[in-house]
Structure formats: structure tokens, C-alpha cells
PDB file of C-alpha atoms and ligand atoms in Angstrom:
ATOM      1  CA  MET A   1      -0.248   0.089   0.191  1.00 36.00           C
ATOM      2  CA  SER A   2       1.368   3.413  -1.107  1.00 42.00           C
ATOM      3  CA  GLU A   3       1.007   6.208   1.338  1.00 42.00           C
ATOM      4  CA  PRO A   4       2.432   9.781   1.397  1.00 44.00           C
ATOM      5  CA  ASP A   5       6.131   9.900   2.835  1.00 45.00           C
ATOM      6  CA  HIS A   6       5.498  12.184   5.440  1.00 44.00           C
ATOM      7  CA  ALA A   7       2.107  10.976   7.095  1.00 42.00           C
ATOM      8  CA  ASP A   8       2.102   9.564  10.476  1.00 48.00           C
ATOM      9  CA  SER A   9      -1.594   9.043  11.006  1.00 51.00           C
ATOM     10  CA  PRO A  10      -4.528   9.237   8.863  1.00 54.00           C
ATOM     11  CA  GLY A  11      -5.612  12.874   8.043  1.00 55.00           C
ATOM     12  CA  THR A  12      -2.548  14.440   9.145  1.00 58.00           C
ATOM     13  CA  ALA A  13      -0.852  15.000   5.812  1.00 68.00           C
ATOM     14  CA  PHE A  14       2.438  17.027   6.656  1.00 77.00           C
ATOM     15  CA  PRO A  15       2.961  16.654  10.387  1.00 93.00           C
ATOM     16  CA  ARG A  16       6.000  18.631  11.398  1.00 95.00           C
ATOM     17  CA  LEU A  17       7.356  15.722  13.761  1.00 98.00           C
ATOM     18  CA  PRO A  18       8.550  12.146  12.573  1.00 98.00           C
ATOM     19  CA  PRO A  19       6.391   9.275  14.274  1.00 98.00           C
ATOM     20  CA  ARG A  20       7.217   8.945  18.053  1.00 98.00           C
ATOM     21  CA  GLN A  21       9.490  11.779  18.125  1.00 98.00           C
ATOM     22  CA  VAL A  22       9.564  14.437  20.770  1.00 98.00           C
ATOM     23  CA  VAL A  23      10.707  18.135  20.670  1.00 98.00           C
ATOM     24  CA  THR A  24      13.422  19.122  23.186  1.00 98.00           C
ATOM     25  CA  ALA A  25      14.682  22.660  23.171  1.00 98.00           C
ATOM     26  CA  LYS A  26      18.304  21.489  24.818  1.00 97.00           C
ATOM     27  CA  PHE A  27      20.897  20.257  22.087  1.00 98.00           C
ATOM     28  CA  PRO A  28      22.049  16.906  23.834  1.00 97.00           C
ATOM     29  CA  VAL A  29      25.325  15.793  23.212  1.00 98.00           C
ATOM     30  CA  MET A  30      25.250  12.082  21.792  1.00 97.00           C
ATOM     31  CA  SER A  31      28.978  10.543  21.256  1.00 98.00           C
ATOM     32  CA  LYS A  32      30.221   6.859  21.449  1.00 97.00           C
ATOM     33  CA  ASP A  33      33.373   8.201  23.187  1.00 97.00           C
ATOM     34  CA  ALA A  34      34.919  11.358  24.395  1.00 97.00           C
ATOM     35  CA  THR A  35      35.324  14.372  22.158  1.00 98.00           C
ATOM     36  CA  PRO A  36      38.484  14.068  20.563  1.00 97.00           C
ATOM     37  CA  ALA A  37      41.123  16.827  21.033  1.00 94.00           C
ATOM     38  CA  LEU A  38      41.444  18.447  17.211  1.00 95.00           C
ATOM     39  CA  ASN A  39      43.234  21.491  16.403  1.00 94.00           C
ATOM     40  CA  ALA A  40      41.161  23.272  13.750  1.00 94.00           C
ATOM     41  CA  ALA A  41      44.077  24.762  11.956  1.00 95.00           C
ATOM     42  CA  HIS A  42      45.532  21.188  11.604  1.00 96.00           C
ATOM     43  CA  TRP A  43      41.863  19.788  10.404  1.00 98.00           C
ATOM     44  CA  ALA A  44      41.911  18.386   6.991  1.00 98.00           C
ATOM     45  CA  LEU A  45      39.424  16.299   4.782  1.00 98.00           C
ATOM     46  CA  VAL A  46      40.320  13.500   2.573  1.00 98.00           C
ATOM     47  CA  LEU A  47      38.141  12.318  -0.264  1.00 98.00           C
ATOM     48  CA  LYS A  48      38.537   8.741  -1.419  1.00 98.00           C
ATOM     49  CA  HIS A  49      37.388   6.191  -3.912  1.00 98.00           C
ATOM     50  CA  GLY A  50      37.993   3.008  -2.377  1.00 98.00           C
ATOM     51  CA  VAL A  51      41.425   3.223  -1.200  1.00 97.00           C
ATOM     52  CA  ARG A  52      42.580   5.957  -3.781  1.00 98.00           C
ATOM     53  CA  PRO A  53      42.716   9.456  -2.820  1.00 98.00           C
ATOM     54  CA  LEU A  54      40.839  11.747  -4.927  1.00 98.00           C
ATOM     55  CA  LYS A  55      41.095  15.128  -3.037  1.00 98.00           C
ATOM     56  CA  ARG A  56      42.404  16.613  -0.009  1.00 98.00           C
ATOM     57  CA  TRP A  57      41.673  20.029   1.931  1.00 98.00           C
ATOM     58  CA  ASP A  58      43.486  21.438   4.520  1.00 98.00           C
ATOM     59  CA  SER A  59      41.642  24.120   6.440  1.00 97.00           C
ATOM     60  CA  ALA A  60      42.658  26.919   4.361  1.00 98.00           C
ATOM     61  CA  SER A  61      41.497  25.321   0.931  1.00 98.00           C
ATOM     62  CA  PHE A  62      38.367  24.136   2.771  1.00 98.00           C
ATOM     63  CA  ASP A  63      37.643  27.716   3.897  1.00 97.00           C
ATOM     64  CA  ALA A  64      38.007  28.886   0.421  1.00 98.00           C
ATOM     65  CA  LEU A  65      35.093  26.757  -0.719  1.00 98.00           C
ATOM     66  CA  PRO A  66      31.675  28.254  -1.280  1.00 98.00           C
ATOM     67  CA  ARG A  67      29.485  28.376   1.842  1.00 98.00           C
ATOM     68  CA  GLY A  68      25.914  27.138   2.148  1.00 98.00           C
ATOM     69  CA  ARG A  69      23.286  27.287   4.856  1.00 98.00           C
ATOM     70  CA  MET A  70      20.621  24.978   5.874  1.00 98.00           C
ATOM     71  CA  VAL A  71      17.897  25.503   8.617  1.00 98.00           C
ATOM     72  CA  CYS A  72      16.120  22.372   9.482  1.00 98.00           C
ATOM     73  CA  ASP A  73      14.735  20.073  12.100  1.00 98.00           C
ATOM     74  CA  ILE A  74      17.248  17.476  13.394  1.00 98.00           C
ATOM     75  CA  HIS A  75      15.762  13.876  14.504  1.00 98.00           C
ATOM     76  CA  CYS A  76      17.749  11.521  16.749  1.00 98.00           C
ATOM     77  CA  VAL A  77      16.828   7.781  17.074  1.00 98.00           C
ATOM     78  CA  THR A  78      16.753   7.986  20.802  1.00 98.00           C
ATOM     79  CA  ARG A  79      13.445   9.981  20.014  1.00 98.00           C
ATOM     80  CA  TRP A  80      14.252  13.704  20.729  1.00 98.00           C
ATOM     81  CA  SER A  81      13.992  16.427  17.881  1.00 98.00           C
ATOM     82  CA  LYS A  82      14.912  19.717  17.594  1.00 98.00           C
ATOM     83  CA  LEU A  83      13.504  22.302  15.504  1.00 98.00           C
ATOM     84  CA  ASP A  84      14.924  25.199  13.216  1.00 98.00           C
ATOM     85  CA  THR A  85      18.566  24.418  13.813  1.00 98.00           C
ATOM     86  CA  ALA A  86      20.677  26.787  11.550  1.00 98.00           C
ATOM     87  CA  TRP A  87      24.110  25.707  10.125  1.00 99.00           C
ATOM     88  CA  GLU A  88      26.365  27.038   7.846  1.00 98.00           C
ATOM     89  CA  GLY A  89      29.199  25.091   5.874  1.00 98.00           C
ATOM     90  CA  VAL A  90      29.908  23.588   2.762  1.00 99.00           C
ATOM     91  CA  MET A  91      27.301  21.718   0.750  1.00 98.00           C
ATOM     92  CA  LEU A  92      28.658  18.369  -0.724  1.00 98.00           C
ATOM     93  CA  ASP A  93      27.663  19.507  -4.022  1.00 98.00           C
ATOM     94  CA  ASP A  94      30.095  22.258  -3.964  1.00 98.00           C
ATOM     95  CA  LEU A  95      32.545  19.933  -2.561  1.00 98.00           C
ATOM     96  CA  LEU A  96      32.333  17.539  -5.419  1.00 98.00           C
ATOM     97  CA  ALA A  97      32.451  20.435  -7.747  1.00 98.00           C
ATOM     98  CA  ASP A  98      35.401  21.512  -6.511  1.00 98.00           C
ATOM     99  CA  ALA A  99      37.186  18.178  -6.697  1.00 98.00           C
ATOM    100  CA  GLY A 100      35.960  18.251 -10.300  1.00 98.00           C
ATOM    101  CA  ILE A 101      34.095  15.060 -10.226  1.00 97.00           C
ATOM    102  CA  ALA A 102      30.659  13.195 -10.281  1.00 98.00           C
ATOM    103  CA  ALA A 103      30.283  11.017  -7.713  1.00 98.00           C
ATOM    104  CA  PRO A 104      31.875   7.792  -8.952  1.00 98.00           C
ATOM    105  CA  THR A 105      29.811   5.126  -6.874  1.00 98.00           C
ATOM    106  CA  GLY A 106      26.661   4.992  -5.462  1.00 98.00           C
ATOM    107  CA  PHE A 107      27.444   4.790  -1.806  1.00 98.00           C
ATOM    108  CA  LEU A 108      29.754   6.857   0.682  1.00 98.00           C
ATOM    109  CA  LEU A 109      31.378   6.002   4.063  1.00 99.00           C
ATOM    110  CA  ALA A 110      31.698   8.917   6.235  1.00 99.00           C
ATOM    111  CA  HIS A 111      34.989   8.586   8.512  1.00 98.00           C
ATOM    112  CA  SER A 112      35.696  10.588  11.765  1.00 98.00           C
ATOM    113  CA  ALA A 113      38.494  11.245  14.227  1.00 98.00           C
ATOM    114  CA  ASP A 114      36.947   9.112  16.977  1.00 98.00           C
ATOM    115  CA  GLY A 115      37.083   6.161  14.824  1.00 98.00           C
ATOM    116  CA  TYR A 116      33.147   6.564  14.062  1.00 98.00           C
ATOM    117  CA  VAL A 117      31.899   5.456  10.563  1.00 98.00           C
ATOM    118  CA  THR A 118      28.418   5.787   8.903  1.00 98.00           C
ATOM    119  CA  ASN A 119      27.263   4.731   5.498  1.00 98.00           C
ATOM    120  CA  LEU A 120      25.238   7.035   3.239  1.00 98.00           C
ATOM    121  CA  ALA A 121      23.706   6.475  -0.146  1.00 98.00           C
ATOM    122  CA  VAL A 122      25.113   9.273  -2.686  1.00 98.00           C
ATOM    123  CA  GLU A 123      21.633  10.394  -3.786  1.00 98.00           C
ATOM    124  CA  ASP A 124      21.113  11.161   0.099  1.00 98.00           C
ATOM    125  CA  VAL A 125      23.859  13.805   0.168  1.00 98.00           C
ATOM    126  CA  LEU A 126      23.744  15.715  -3.141  1.00 98.00           C
ATOM    127  CA  ASP A 127      21.262  18.092  -4.395  1.00 98.00           C
ATOM    128  CA  GLY A 128      21.110  20.197  -1.606  1.00 98.00           C
ATOM    129  CA  ARG A 129      20.494  17.526   1.236  1.00 98.00           C
ATOM    130  CA  ALA A 130      23.808  17.522   2.983  1.00 99.00           C
ATOM    131  CA  MET A 131      26.801  19.655   3.953  1.00 98.00           C
ATOM    132  CA  ILE A 132      29.865  19.444   5.727  1.00 99.00           C
ATOM    133  CA  ALA A 133      28.742  22.128   8.984  1.00 98.00           C
ATOM    134  CA  THR A 134      31.392  24.307  10.278  1.00 98.00           C
ATOM    135  CA  HIS A 135      29.099  26.643  12.178  1.00 98.00           C
ATOM    136  CA  TYR A 136      25.893  26.188  14.087  1.00 98.00           C
ATOM    137  CA  ASP A 137      23.643  29.237  15.097  1.00 98.00           C
ATOM    138  CA  GLY A 138      26.135  31.591  14.064  1.00 98.00           C
ATOM    139  CA  GLN A 139      29.047  30.612  16.055  1.00 98.00           C
ATOM    140  CA  PRO A 140      32.018  27.989  14.951  1.00 98.00           C
ATOM    141  CA  LEU A 141      30.818  24.443  15.819  1.00 98.00           C
ATOM    142  CA  ALA A 142      31.650  23.410  19.369  1.00 98.00           C
ATOM    143  CA  PRO A 143      33.830  20.419  19.630  1.00 98.00           C
ATOM    144  CA  ALA A 144      31.307  18.407  21.450  1.00 98.00           C
ATOM    145  CA  HIS A 145      28.763  18.607  18.650  1.00 98.00           C
ATOM    146  CA  GLY A 146      31.550  17.933  15.879  1.00 98.00           C
ATOM    147  CA  GLY A 147      33.597  20.987  15.709  1.00 98.00           C
ATOM    148  CA  PRO A 148      35.647  21.800  13.480  1.00 98.00           C
ATOM    149  CA  ALA A 149      33.466  19.763  10.923  1.00 98.00           C
ATOM    150  CA  ARG A 150      30.761  17.539  10.871  1.00 98.00           C
ATOM    151  CA  LEU A 151      28.298  16.044   8.508  1.00 98.00           C
ATOM    152  CA  LEU A 152      24.772  17.379   8.651  1.00 99.00           C
ATOM    153  CA  VAL A 153      22.099  15.079   6.625  1.00 99.00           C
ATOM    154  CA  PRO A 154      19.045  16.318   8.610  1.00 98.00           C
ATOM    155  CA  HIS A 155      16.587  14.137   6.411  1.00 98.00           C
ATOM    156  CA  LEU A 156      17.968  11.065   8.227  1.00 98.00           C
ATOM    157  CA  TYR A 157      18.082  10.016  11.685  1.00 98.00           C
ATOM    158  CA  PHE A 158      21.169  12.135  13.441  1.00 98.00           C
ATOM    159  CA  TRP A 159      23.351   9.422  13.832  1.00 98.00           C
ATOM    160  CA  LYS A 160      24.313   9.622  10.096  1.00 98.00           C
ATOM    161  CA  SER A 161      25.728  13.134  10.587  1.00 99.00           C
ATOM    162  CA  ALA A 162      29.115  12.293  11.564  1.00 99.00           C
ATOM    163  CA  LYS A 163      30.901  14.410  13.986  1.00 98.00           C
ATOM    164  CA  TRP A 164      34.685  15.326  13.502  1.00 98.00           C
ATOM    165  CA  LEU A 165      34.735  14.339   9.995  1.00 98.00           C
ATOM    166  CA  THR A 166      37.839  13.747   8.494  1.00 98.00           C
ATOM    167  CA  GLY A 167      36.896  11.653   5.223  1.00 98.00           C
ATOM    168  CA  LEU A 168      34.524  10.731   2.696  1.00 99.00           C
ATOM    169  CA  GLN A 169      34.841   7.466   0.894  1.00 98.00           C
ATOM    170  CA  PHE A 170      32.995   6.165  -2.300  1.00 98.00           C
ATOM    171  CA  THR A 171      32.458   2.523  -1.875  1.00 98.00           C
ATOM    172  CA  VAL A 172      31.235   0.251  -4.639  1.00 97.00           C
ATOM    173  CA  ARG A 173      28.894  -1.490  -2.544  1.00 98.00           C
ATOM    174  CA  GLU A 174      26.997  -0.169   0.370  1.00 98.00           C
ATOM    175  CA  GLU A 175      28.802  -1.131   3.379  1.00 98.00           C
ATOM    176  CA  ALA A 176      27.731  -0.518   7.197  1.00 98.00           C
ATOM    177  CA  GLY A 177      29.367   1.933   9.580  1.00 98.00           C
ATOM    178  CA  PHE A 178      29.388   2.106  13.602  1.00 98.00           C
ATOM    179  CA  TRP A 179      25.800   1.927  14.324  1.00 98.00           C
ATOM    180  CA  GLU A 180      24.638   0.096  11.253  1.00 98.00           C
ATOM    181  CA  LEU A 181      26.876  -2.819  12.310  1.00 98.00           C
ATOM    182  CA  ARG A 182      25.029  -2.566  15.494  1.00 98.00           C
ATOM    183  CA  CYS A 183      21.441  -3.312  14.535  1.00 97.00           C
ATOM    184  CA  TYR A 184      20.630   0.244  13.231  1.00 98.00           C
ATOM    185  CA  HIS A 185      19.077   0.553  10.112  1.00 98.00           C
ATOM    186  CA  ARG A 186      21.213   0.826   6.794  1.00 98.00           C
ATOM    187  CA  ARG A 187      19.217   4.095   5.670  1.00 98.00           C
ATOM    188  CA  GLY A 188      17.694   5.512   8.709  1.00 98.00           C
ATOM    189  CA  ASP A 189      14.655   7.720   7.547  1.00 98.00           C
ATOM    190  CA  PRO A 190      12.766   9.015  10.461  1.00 98.00           C
ATOM    191  CA  TRP A 191       9.785   9.736   8.275  1.00 98.00           C
ATOM    192  CA  LYS A 192       9.519   5.784   7.509  1.00 98.00           C
ATOM    193  CA  GLU A 193      10.703   4.871  11.193  1.00 98.00           C
ATOM    194  CA  GLN A 194      13.611   3.135   9.925  1.00 98.00           C
ATOM    195  CA  ARG A 195      15.256   2.837  13.304  1.00 98.00           C
ATOM    196  CA  PHE A 196      16.294  -0.744  13.444  1.00 97.00           C
ATOM    197  CA  ALA A 197      17.634  -3.039  10.743  1.00 96.00           C
ATOM    198  CA  ALA A 198      14.466  -5.078  11.002  1.00 93.00           C
ATOM    199  CA  ASP A 199      12.392  -1.861  10.499  1.00 92.00           C
ATOM    200  CA  ASP A 200      11.786  -2.674   6.809  1.00 81.00           C
TER     201      ASP A 200
HETATM  202  N1  MTE B 301      32.267  10.946  15.118  1.00 69.44           N
HETATM  203  C1  MTE B 301      30.996  10.848  15.985  1.00 69.44           C
HETATM  204  N2  MTE B 301      29.981  11.331  15.117  1.00 69.44           N
HETATM  205  C2  MTE B 301      28.638  11.027  15.628  1.00 69.44           C
HETATM  206  C3  MTE B 301      28.523  10.140  16.744  1.00 69.44           C
HETATM  207  C4  MTE B 301      29.741   9.662  17.499  1.00 69.44           C
HETATM  208  O1  MTE B 301      29.448   8.856  18.500  1.00 69.44           O
HETATM  209  N3  MTE B 301      30.874  10.182  16.859  1.00 69.44           N
HETATM  210  N4  MTE B 301      27.125   9.959  17.326  1.00 69.44           N
HETATM  211  C5  MTE B 301      25.992  10.064  16.368  1.00 69.44           C
HETATM  212  C6  MTE B 301      24.760  10.147  16.895  1.00 69.44           C
HETATM  213  S1  MTE B 301      23.990   8.811  17.381  1.00 69.44           S
HETATM  214  C7  MTE B 301      24.008  11.272  17.007  1.00 69.44           C
HETATM  215  S2  MTE B 301      22.540  11.194  17.717  1.00 69.44           S
HETATM  216  C8  MTE B 301      24.651  12.560  16.699  1.00 69.44           C
HETATM  217  C9  MTE B 301      24.619  13.462  17.884  1.00 69.44           C
HETATM  218  O2  MTE B 301      24.777  14.843  17.588  1.00 69.44           O
HETATM  219  P1  MTE B 301      25.260  15.936  18.590  1.00 69.44           P
HETATM  220  O3  MTE B 301      26.044  15.140  19.907  1.00 69.44           O
HETATM  221  O4  MTE B 301      25.704  16.838  18.165  1.00 69.44           O
HETATM  222  O5  MTE B 301      23.589  15.846  19.419  1.00 69.44           O
HETATM  223  O6  MTE B 301      26.085  12.733  15.960  1.00 69.44           O
HETATM  224  C10 MTE B 301      26.126  11.280  15.554  1.00 69.44           C
HETATM  225  N5  MTE B 301      27.626  11.634  15.128  1.00 69.44           N
HETATM  226 MO1   MO B 302      21.926   9.191  17.930  1.00 69.44          MO
END
């Protein structure tokens, strides 16, 4: 049976919140380990296709990229949602344009300084759907929230938004990241309530 993507109950065509989420005004910190000590001036991002490096940006070359903004709601699988969060950074579209490539495969792994990894479909990060955020609410991103730079993929559960991002790796096949190896869903669409691998 087909139903509108954003419907969570009959008669509510476009609710603001995905199913079973609760709004919080706070900004909880959710990390698998302690916040890594990173020096923003020495931060760098590497783009790879498998093991092959495609491009590397140091903080200076990354700062020279076109800047984008996103205002969006974020949804953690632990059931908190935060509305109207305001971010600035570099859209994934602009990052690939700067690398001079189209996505060579359909899948990505995001790698982080704390050893965290998460997988994404390329179509979930292009066409204005994702950025590498360096600023939140007009301020440089706080270390606990992933500063100096994190992924932001707000239409998926927030575990997909890898903090302390250091690498993006195109993979031929869909691989599994830290939470995806621990029974969480491979895609994590909050509107479809894709919390756990068994949810579809
Ligand atoms: N590198 C890294 N990124 C991460 C995590 C992590 O432990 N390490 N936790 C994920 C989870 S489960 C969530 S809900 C969000 C939390 O982001 P926040 O701490 O800014 O709220 O970051 C995601 N990104
Ligand atoms: Mo989470």
C-alpha cells in the first residue's frame, strides 16, 4: 500500500515531527566516546574512491570553498528532535564540484576522528540535502557537537551526521558503519521510522 512519505497518521498529511519523536529545546550531546581533541588549524578532509585518494582539503583550502546554509529539524533515533536548527558550511554538491568529479559510485562512508563511521547513499547527500557544517547558530561548531566540521544530513536520523569528519570514501557496495553494524537501519529515514535493521 502506498501512502504519502510524511504521513504518520490518517488525516495528518504533513506533520512537523516524524513518528514517535519528541521536541527538545536542548541540544543533547550524543557521542560513542569522549570528544576528541582536534586542532582546527590542522584539520583536513580527504575524499577517496575505495583506497584511492581523490582530493584533500586542508583548513585553508576548505575555508575557500563556497559556503551554504541549512535551517532544518534534526531527529535523533533516541527520540529527541530539535526544530529550526541553523547551520553553515559547505554543501556536498560544492565539495564534489571543487574536486571536479561526479560521484563515481552510489555509496559513501563518512569517517571521523574518533573512529566513528557511517554509511550513506550518494543520493542522500547531493542536490542540497547535506553539508559539511562548520558553524551552528552563527558560531563555530562546538567541539562536543563535532567541531571543527561535521556532516549534516538532516532528513536522516542524526546518527548519520558524522561529527569530527575527516574522510569521505566512495564505496562500490553499500557498507555498514558503527551503528549500522550494531543493528541500526542502513538508511535511517525518520519519516519511515527506519530505526533498526529489522524495520523494513
Ligand atoms: N564521530 C561521531 N559522530 C557522531 C556520533 C559519534 O559518536 N561520533 N554520534 C552520532 C549520534 S548517535 C548522534 S544522535 C549525533 C549527535 O550529535 P550531537 O552530539 O551534536 O547532538 O551525532 C552522530 N555523529
Ligand atoms: Mo543518536
